[in-house]
Amino acid sequence: MLIALAWQSVFCLGFIDRWPRWDEAFCLAAAVWLTYVADRLLDARRLDITRPHSLRHRFHHDWAVMLTLAWMLVALLGSIVAVSSLPQSMLRTGMLVGASVLIYLAGVHFVMPPSLPKPVLVGCLFALGVSVVVWSIHVTASLVVGTSLAATIFSINCHLVAMGESHLDEAQMFPVATEVGWKTTGPCFGLCGVTLASAMMGYLPWIVALSIMASAICLAVANLWHYEPNTNENASWSPPSRRAIWVDFTTGLMPAIAGGCTLIEIG
């Protein structure tokens, strides 16, 4: 959620020159949490706890009832805030993104594995979610470029996280989300070049461009870690790897720093 809110702030500051309102931030945070928990609860339905599995899957398996009740409450509150507070244009745009998320969840869990890699789908949906405020107000070619580049960053993030848990997915006989051998250093630096060129030509606000480039460099550094499945010798579940913590932390930190610098400048 914090990563989503940081990027929402960067998109709003870069494209419409204001911070997100409280209702926009709340609805985004609620939507991200609802999607994440729904995805994990659906995974937990078929979790075999006698086989290796991740800590987050085990948590959602053990607390499924409480999380389901919390999910319904957050969904109700989010719906009330959205309907009563958000402009109609933003509500319509958000519903389109929400429908895309539902199609994604249904396809992954009930129909068949998607033809596109899961990290790419998640990255694209996440990019649309954090930029939905801007899409509902002012659609430009610059916004298309910014959303596409952000989607690439988020896809690389998801790939690196999934890569550290691929051995657990295989143990659980879940569809493996990504290819372990795929390196991200080259794509990250290539993305930096494209982003810098877009900003210099005026196709991208600098606050968005700097956030994307800084995140890309940090994700490239993640490949310096030797890939080694993170296991717990005393339990069947595995904690998050150091690389997964790094990529999530830096993906949220860079736009947060950019937003903080803007706040200081305004002050």
mmCIF file of C-alpha atoms in Angstrom:
data_model
loop_
_atom_site.group_PDB
_atom_site.id
_atom_site.type_symbol
_atom_site.label_atom_id
_atom_site.label_comp_id
_atom_site.label_asym_id
_atom_site.label_seq_id
_atom_site.Cartn_x
_atom_site.Cartn_y
_atom_site.Cartn_z
ATOM 1 C CA MET A 1 0.000 0.000 0.000
ATOM 2 C CA LEU A 2 2.784 2.430 0.891
ATOM 3 C CA ILE A 3 4.454 1.835 -2.465
ATOM 4 C CA ALA A 4 1.172 2.549 -4.236
ATOM 5 C CA LEU A 5 0.576 5.751 -2.278
ATOM 6 C CA ALA A 6 4.106 6.983 -2.960
ATOM 7 C CA TRP A 7 3.714 6.484 -6.703
ATOM 8 C CA GLN A 8 0.213 7.968 -6.678
ATOM 9 C CA SER A 9 1.705 11.119 -5.131
ATOM 10 C CA VAL A 10 4.439 11.281 -7.769
ATOM 11 C CA PHE A 11 1.950 10.937 -10.629
ATOM 12 C CA CYS A 12 -0.360 13.571 -9.178
ATOM 13 C CA LEU A 13 2.494 16.012 -8.513
ATOM 14 C CA GLY A 14 4.011 15.441 -11.926
ATOM 15 C CA PHE A 15 0.924 15.539 -14.112
ATOM 16 C CA ILE A 16 -1.719 17.617 -12.298
ATOM 17 C CA ASP A 17 0.520 19.587 -9.897
ATOM 18 C CA ARG A 18 -1.173 18.619 -6.645
ATOM 19 C CA TRP A 19 -1.082 15.988 -3.931
ATOM 20 C CA PRO A 20 -3.737 13.252 -3.904
ATOM 21 C CA ARG A 21 -6.790 14.027 -1.812
ATOM 22 C CA TRP A 22 -7.523 11.854 1.217
ATOM 23 C CA ASP A 23 -10.377 10.020 -0.511
ATOM 24 C CA GLU A 24 -8.229 9.261 -3.570
ATOM 25 C CA ALA A 25 -5.452 7.931 -1.362
ATOM 26 C CA PHE A 26 -7.842 5.907 0.797
ATOM 27 C CA CYS A 27 -9.565 4.279 -2.178
ATOM 28 C CA LEU A 28 -6.232 3.361 -3.756
ATOM 29 C CA ALA A 29 -4.897 1.901 -0.502
ATOM 30 C CA ALA A 30 -8.106 -0.069 -0.010
ATOM 31 C CA ALA A 31 -8.080 -1.366 -3.601
ATOM 32 C CA VAL A 32 -4.445 -2.495 -3.392
ATOM 33 C CA TRP A 33 -5.011 -4.246 -0.045
ATOM 34 C CA LEU A 34 -8.207 -5.915 -1.248
ATOM 35 C CA THR A 35 -6.510 -7.198 -4.403
ATOM 36 C CA TYR A 36 -3.468 -8.498 -2.542
ATOM 37 C CA VAL A 37 -5.469 -10.244 0.172
ATOM 38 C CA ALA A 38 -7.934 -11.751 -2.316
ATOM 39 C CA ASP A 39 -5.051 -13.143 -4.366
ATOM 40 C CA ARG A 40 -3.387 -14.660 -1.282
ATOM 41 C CA LEU A 41 -6.625 -16.081 0.128
ATOM 42 C CA LEU A 42 -7.363 -17.765 -3.191
ATOM 43 C CA ASP A 43 -3.863 -19.255 -3.143
ATOM 44 C CA ALA A 44 -4.316 -20.352 0.480
ATOM 45 C CA ARG A 45 -7.381 -22.435 -0.455
ATOM 46 C CA ARG A 46 -5.115 -25.010 -2.064
ATOM 47 C CA LEU A 47 -2.041 -24.552 0.097
ATOM 48 C CA ASP A 48 -0.441 -27.809 1.237
ATOM 49 C CA ILE A 49 1.212 -26.883 4.518
ATOM 50 C CA THR A 50 3.199 -30.129 4.528
ATOM 51 C CA ARG A 51 5.203 -28.814 1.566
ATOM 52 C CA PRO A 52 7.527 -25.792 1.501
ATOM 53 C CA HIS A 53 5.605 -22.533 1.260
ATOM 54 C CA SER A 54 6.044 -18.817 1.896
ATOM 55 C CA LEU A 55 5.343 -17.064 5.176
ATOM 56 C CA ARG A 56 2.729 -14.834 3.556
ATOM 57 C CA HIS A 57 0.837 -17.829 2.177
ATOM 58 C CA ARG A 58 0.949 -19.498 5.582
ATOM 59 C CA PHE A 59 -0.327 -16.325 7.260
ATOM 60 C CA HIS A 60 -3.312 -16.085 4.923
ATOM 61 C CA HIS A 61 -3.983 -19.799 5.359
ATOM 62 C CA ASP A 62 -4.001 -19.621 9.176
ATOM 63 C CA TRP A 63 -6.009 -16.392 9.404
ATOM 64 C CA ALA A 64 -8.357 -16.941 6.458
ATOM 65 C CA VAL A 65 -11.593 -16.365 8.395
ATOM 66 C CA MET A 66 -10.460 -13.125 10.078
ATOM 67 C CA LEU A 67 -8.947 -11.823 6.855
ATOM 68 C CA THR A 68 -12.143 -12.590 4.944
ATOM 69 C CA LEU A 69 -14.179 -10.595 7.475
ATOM 70 C CA ALA A 70 -11.671 -7.733 7.316
ATOM 71 C CA TRP A 71 -11.782 -7.905 3.510
ATOM 72 C CA MET A 72 -15.559 -7.460 3.488
ATOM 73 C CA LEU A 73 -15.328 -4.519 5.902
ATOM 74 C CA VAL A 74 -12.640 -2.743 3.886
ATOM 75 C CA ALA A 75 -14.579 -3.391 0.668
ATOM 76 C CA LEU A 76 -17.686 -1.817 2.229
ATOM 77 C CA LEU A 77 -15.802 1.230 3.523
ATOM 78 C CA GLY A 78 -13.970 1.686 0.238
ATOM 79 C CA SER A 79 -17.225 1.514 -1.716
ATOM 80 C CA ILE A 80 -18.899 4.068 0.550
ATOM 81 C CA VAL A 81 -15.998 6.523 0.247
ATOM 82 C CA ALA A 82 -15.733 6.046 -3.526
ATOM 83 C CA VAL A 83 -19.433 6.509 -4.248
ATOM 84 C CA SER A 84 -19.939 9.405 -1.840
ATOM 85 C CA SER A 85 -16.732 11.345 -2.408
ATOM 86 C CA LEU A 86 -15.020 10.655 -5.733
ATOM 87 C CA PRO A 87 -16.039 12.532 -8.911
ATOM 88 C CA GLN A 88 -18.030 10.509 -11.417
ATOM 89 C CA SER A 89 -15.228 10.539 -13.997
ATOM 90 C CA MET A 90 -12.761 9.142 -11.473
ATOM 91 C CA LEU A 91 -15.281 6.586 -10.281
ATOM 92 C CA ARG A 92 -15.841 5.339 -13.838
ATOM 93 C CA THR A 93 -12.109 5.103 -14.534
ATOM 94 C CA GLY A 94 -11.517 3.314 -11.249
ATOM 95 C CA MET A 95 -14.275 0.832 -12.016
ATOM 96 C CA LEU A 96 -12.656 -0.003 -15.355
ATOM 97 C CA VAL A 97 -9.343 -0.707 -13.610
ATOM 98 C CA GLY A 98 -11.191 -2.684 -10.927
ATOM 99 C CA ALA A 99 -12.921 -4.781 -13.571
ATOM 100 C CA SER A 100 -9.526 -5.524 -15.137
ATOM 101 C CA VAL A 101 -8.253 -6.694 -11.749
ATOM 102 C CA LEU A 102 -11.253 -8.995 -11.325
ATOM 103 C CA ILE A 103 -10.658 -10.476 -14.775
ATOM 104 C CA TYR A 104 -7.022 -11.048 -13.842
ATOM 105 C CA LEU A 105 -7.911 -12.791 -10.561
ATOM 106 C CA ALA A 106 -10.538 -14.943 -12.254
ATOM 107 C CA GLY A 107 -8.143 -15.912 -15.017
ATOM 108 C CA VAL A 108 -5.294 -16.797 -12.660
ATOM 109 C CA HIS A 109 -7.319 -18.738 -10.091
ATOM 110 C CA PHE A 110 -10.354 -20.163 -11.877
ATOM 111 C CA VAL A 111 -9.835 -20.331 -15.635
ATOM 112 C CA MET A 112 -6.273 -20.958 -16.792
ATOM 113 C CA PRO A 113 -2.800 -19.433 -16.405
ATOM 114 C CA PRO A 114 -2.593 -16.158 -18.395
ATOM 115 C CA SER A 115 -0.643 -16.102 -21.641
ATOM 116 C CA LEU A 116 1.404 -13.128 -20.448
ATOM 117 C CA PRO A 117 3.771 -13.599 -17.470
ATOM 118 C CA LYS A 118 2.106 -12.786 -14.175
ATOM 119 C CA PRO A 119 4.648 -10.059 -13.226
ATOM 120 C CA VAL A 120 3.819 -8.191 -16.441
ATOM 121 C CA LEU A 121 0.082 -8.312 -15.781
ATOM 122 C CA VAL A 122 0.496 -7.237 -12.162
ATOM 123 C CA GLY A 123 2.902 -4.455 -13.155
ATOM 124 C CA CYS A 124 0.504 -3.051 -15.752
ATOM 125 C CA LEU A 125 -2.493 -3.165 -13.404
ATOM 126 C CA PHE A 126 -0.493 -1.553 -10.602
ATOM 127 C CA ALA A 127 0.659 1.248 -12.906
ATOM 128 C CA LEU A 128 -2.913 1.932 -13.982
ATOM 129 C CA GLY A 129 -4.046 1.930 -10.364
ATOM 130 C CA VAL A 130 -1.510 4.478 -9.112
ATOM 131 C CA SER A 131 -2.172 6.766 -12.087
ATOM 132 C CA VAL A 132 -5.967 6.425 -12.203
ATOM 133 C CA VAL A 133 -6.492 9.887 -10.667
ATOM 134 C CA VAL A 134 -4.595 11.505 -13.522
ATOM 135 C CA TRP A 135 -6.263 9.339 -16.176
ATOM 136 C CA SER A 136 -9.671 10.536 -14.976
ATOM 137 C CA ILE A 137 -8.679 14.214 -15.189
ATOM 138 C CA HIS A 138 -6.241 14.818 -18.018
ATOM 139 C CA VAL A 139 -5.184 12.185 -20.577
ATOM 140 C CA THR A 140 -2.053 13.070 -22.549
ATOM 141 C CA ALA A 141 0.677 11.316 -24.520
ATOM 142 C CA SER A 142 3.009 12.141 -21.638
ATOM 143 C CA LEU A 143 0.745 10.224 -19.250
ATOM 144 C CA VAL A 144 0.758 7.212 -21.569
ATOM 145 C CA VAL A 145 4.561 7.269 -21.624
ATOM 146 C CA GLY A 146 4.815 7.680 -17.842
ATOM 147 C CA THR A 147 2.349 4.899 -17.107
ATOM 148 C CA SER A 148 4.084 2.549 -19.547
ATOM 149 C CA LEU A 149 7.519 3.171 -18.034
ATOM 150 C CA ALA A 150 6.144 2.779 -14.512
ATOM 151 C CA ALA A 151 4.479 -0.480 -15.554
ATOM 152 C CA THR A 152 7.902 -1.718 -16.668
ATOM 153 C CA ILE A 153 9.425 -0.873 -13.278
ATOM 154 C CA PHE A 154 6.617 -2.635 -11.423
ATOM 155 C CA SER A 155 6.892 -5.675 -13.691
ATOM 156 C CA ILE A 156 10.610 -5.965 -12.953
ATOM 157 C CA ASN A 157 9.856 -5.609 -9.246
ATOM 158 C CA CYS A 158 7.306 -8.423 -9.378
ATOM 159 C CA HIS A 159 9.702 -10.575 -11.396
ATOM 160 C CA LEU A 160 12.465 -10.248 -8.805
ATOM 161 C CA VAL A 161 10.102 -11.047 -5.934
ATOM 162 C CA ALA A 162 8.610 -14.022 -7.779
ATOM 163 C CA MET A 163 12.062 -15.275 -8.711
ATOM 164 C CA GLY A 164 12.899 -15.703 -5.029
ATOM 165 C CA GLU A 165 9.769 -17.782 -4.462
ATOM 166 C CA SER A 166 9.739 -19.883 -7.621
ATOM 167 C CA HIS A 167 10.981 -22.951 -5.722
ATOM 168 C CA LEU A 168 8.018 -22.613 -3.331
ATOM 169 C CA ASP A 169 5.544 -22.304 -6.198
ATOM 170 C CA GLU A 170 6.979 -25.463 -7.714
ATOM 171 C CA ALA A 171 6.700 -27.299 -4.376
ATOM 172 C CA GLN A 172 3.049 -26.258 -4.099
ATOM 173 C CA MET A 173 2.412 -27.028 -7.785
ATOM 174 C CA PHE A 174 1.315 -23.426 -8.338
ATOM 175 C CA PRO A 175 1.913 -21.953 -11.814
ATOM 176 C CA VAL A 176 5.465 -20.579 -11.722
ATOM 177 C CA ALA A 177 5.146 -16.819 -12.177
ATOM 178 C CA THR A 178 8.500 -16.121 -13.804
ATOM 179 C CA GLU A 179 11.712 -17.544 -15.224
ATOM 180 C CA VAL A 180 14.462 -17.685 -12.608
ATOM 181 C CA GLY A 181 17.304 -17.162 -15.077
ATOM 182 C CA TRP A 182 15.973 -13.905 -16.556
ATOM 183 C CA LYS A 183 18.319 -11.028 -15.628
ATOM 184 C CA THR A 184 17.088 -7.486 -15.099
ATOM 185 C CA THR A 185 20.303 -5.432 -15.102
ATOM 186 C CA GLY A 186 20.212 -4.697 -18.848
ATOM 187 C CA PRO A 187 16.484 -3.859 -18.995
ATOM 188 C CA CYS A 188 16.828 -1.598 -15.942
ATOM 189 C CA PHE A 189 19.627 0.496 -17.453
ATOM 190 C CA GLY A 190 17.835 0.496 -20.795
ATOM 191 C CA LEU A 191 14.761 1.803 -19.031
ATOM 192 C CA CYS A 192 16.869 4.557 -17.457
ATOM 193 C CA GLY A 193 18.002 5.663 -20.897
ATOM 194 C CA VAL A 194 14.489 5.735 -22.336
ATOM 195 C CA THR A 195 13.165 7.586 -19.294
ATOM 196 C CA LEU A 196 15.934 10.201 -19.399
ATOM 197 C CA ALA A 197 15.400 10.775 -23.122
ATOM 198 C CA SER A 198 11.625 11.119 -22.581
ATOM 199 C CA ALA A 199 12.136 13.694 -19.835
ATOM 200 C CA MET A 200 14.663 15.707 -21.828
ATOM 201 C CA MET A 201 12.274 15.840 -24.800
ATOM 202 C CA GLY A 202 9.460 17.037 -22.539
ATOM 203 C CA TYR A 203 7.387 13.868 -22.699
ATOM 204 C CA LEU A 204 7.723 13.128 -18.991
ATOM 205 C CA PRO A 205 7.656 15.282 -15.825
ATOM 206 C CA TRP A 206 11.027 15.229 -14.090
ATOM 207 C CA ILE A 207 9.638 14.060 -10.752
ATOM 208 C CA VAL A 208 8.200 10.979 -12.478
ATOM 209 C CA ALA A 209 11.330 10.452 -14.553
ATOM 210 C CA LEU A 210 13.697 10.684 -11.572
ATOM 211 C CA SER A 211 11.540 8.287 -9.544
ATOM 212 C CA ILE A 212 11.554 5.736 -12.368
ATOM 213 C CA MET A 213 15.306 6.041 -13.010
ATOM 214 C CA ALA A 214 16.246 5.815 -9.330
ATOM 215 C CA SER A 215 14.015 2.776 -8.873
ATOM 216 C CA ALA A 216 15.479 1.145 -11.984
ATOM 217 C CA ILE A 217 19.036 1.585 -10.712
ATOM 218 C CA CYS A 218 18.102 0.077 -7.328
ATOM 219 C CA LEU A 219 16.426 -2.884 -9.017
ATOM 220 C CA ALA A 220 19.523 -3.387 -11.168
ATOM 221 C CA VAL A 221 21.575 -3.595 -7.972
ATOM 222 C CA ALA A 222 19.331 -6.451 -6.835
ATOM 223 C CA ASN A 223 20.960 -8.670 -9.451
ATOM 224 C CA LEU A 224 24.244 -8.343 -7.555
ATOM 225 C CA TRP A 225 22.746 -10.670 -4.958
ATOM 226 C CA HIS A 226 23.544 -14.289 -5.615
ATOM 227 C CA TYR A 227 20.255 -16.098 -6.167
ATOM 228 C CA GLU A 228 19.730 -18.507 -3.322
ATOM 229 C CA PRO A 229 16.286 -19.772 -2.244
ATOM 230 C CA ASN A 230 15.534 -18.517 1.265
ATOM 231 C CA THR A 231 14.556 -21.452 3.474
ATOM 232 C CA ASN A 232 13.902 -21.951 7.142
ATOM 233 C CA GLU A 233 15.505 -25.060 8.531
ATOM 234 C CA ASN A 234 13.118 -25.256 11.482
ATOM 235 C CA ALA A 235 9.826 -24.819 9.643
ATOM 236 C CA SER A 236 8.170 -25.674 6.361
ATOM 237 C CA TRP A 237 7.596 -22.005 5.503
ATOM 238 C CA SER A 238 10.185 -19.581 4.121
ATOM 239 C CA PRO A 239 10.529 -15.904 5.071
ATOM 240 C CA PRO A 240 10.908 -13.214 2.395
ATOM 241 C CA SER A 241 14.385 -13.102 0.862
ATOM 242 C CA ARG A 242 16.651 -10.117 1.409
ATOM 243 C CA ARG A 243 16.416 -9.337 -2.284
ATOM 244 C CA ALA A 244 12.594 -9.244 -2.143
ATOM 245 C CA ILE A 245 12.716 -6.852 0.819
ATOM 246 C CA TRP A 246 15.247 -4.674 -1.028
ATOM 247 C CA VAL A 247 13.270 -4.390 -4.264
ATOM 248 C CA ASP A 248 10.007 -3.538 -2.491
ATOM 249 C CA PHE A 249 11.712 -1.046 -0.173
ATOM 250 C CA THR A 250 13.529 0.816 -2.931
ATOM 251 C CA THR A 251 10.570 0.790 -5.316
ATOM 252 C CA GLY A 252 8.599 2.709 -2.696
ATOM 253 C CA LEU A 253 11.486 4.759 -1.300
ATOM 254 C CA MET A 254 12.493 6.535 -4.503
ATOM 255 C CA PRO A 255 9.107 8.159 -5.267
ATOM 256 C CA ALA A 256 8.693 8.937 -1.550
ATOM 257 C CA ILE A 257 11.989 10.847 -1.596
ATOM 258 C CA ALA A 258 10.952 12.701 -4.753
ATOM 259 C CA GLY A 259 7.622 13.645 -3.195
ATOM 260 C CA GLY A 260 9.337 14.716 0.016
ATOM 261 C CA CYS A 261 11.740 16.954 -1.882
ATOM 262 C CA THR A 262 8.783 18.558 -3.655
ATOM 263 C CA LEU A 263 7.044 19.141 -0.331
ATOM 264 C CA ILE A 264 10.175 20.821 1.075
ATOM 265 C CA GLU A 265 10.462 22.983 -2.045
ATOM 266 C CA ILE A 266 6.818 24.050 -1.771
ATOM 267 C CA GLY A 267 7.269 24.790 1.923
#
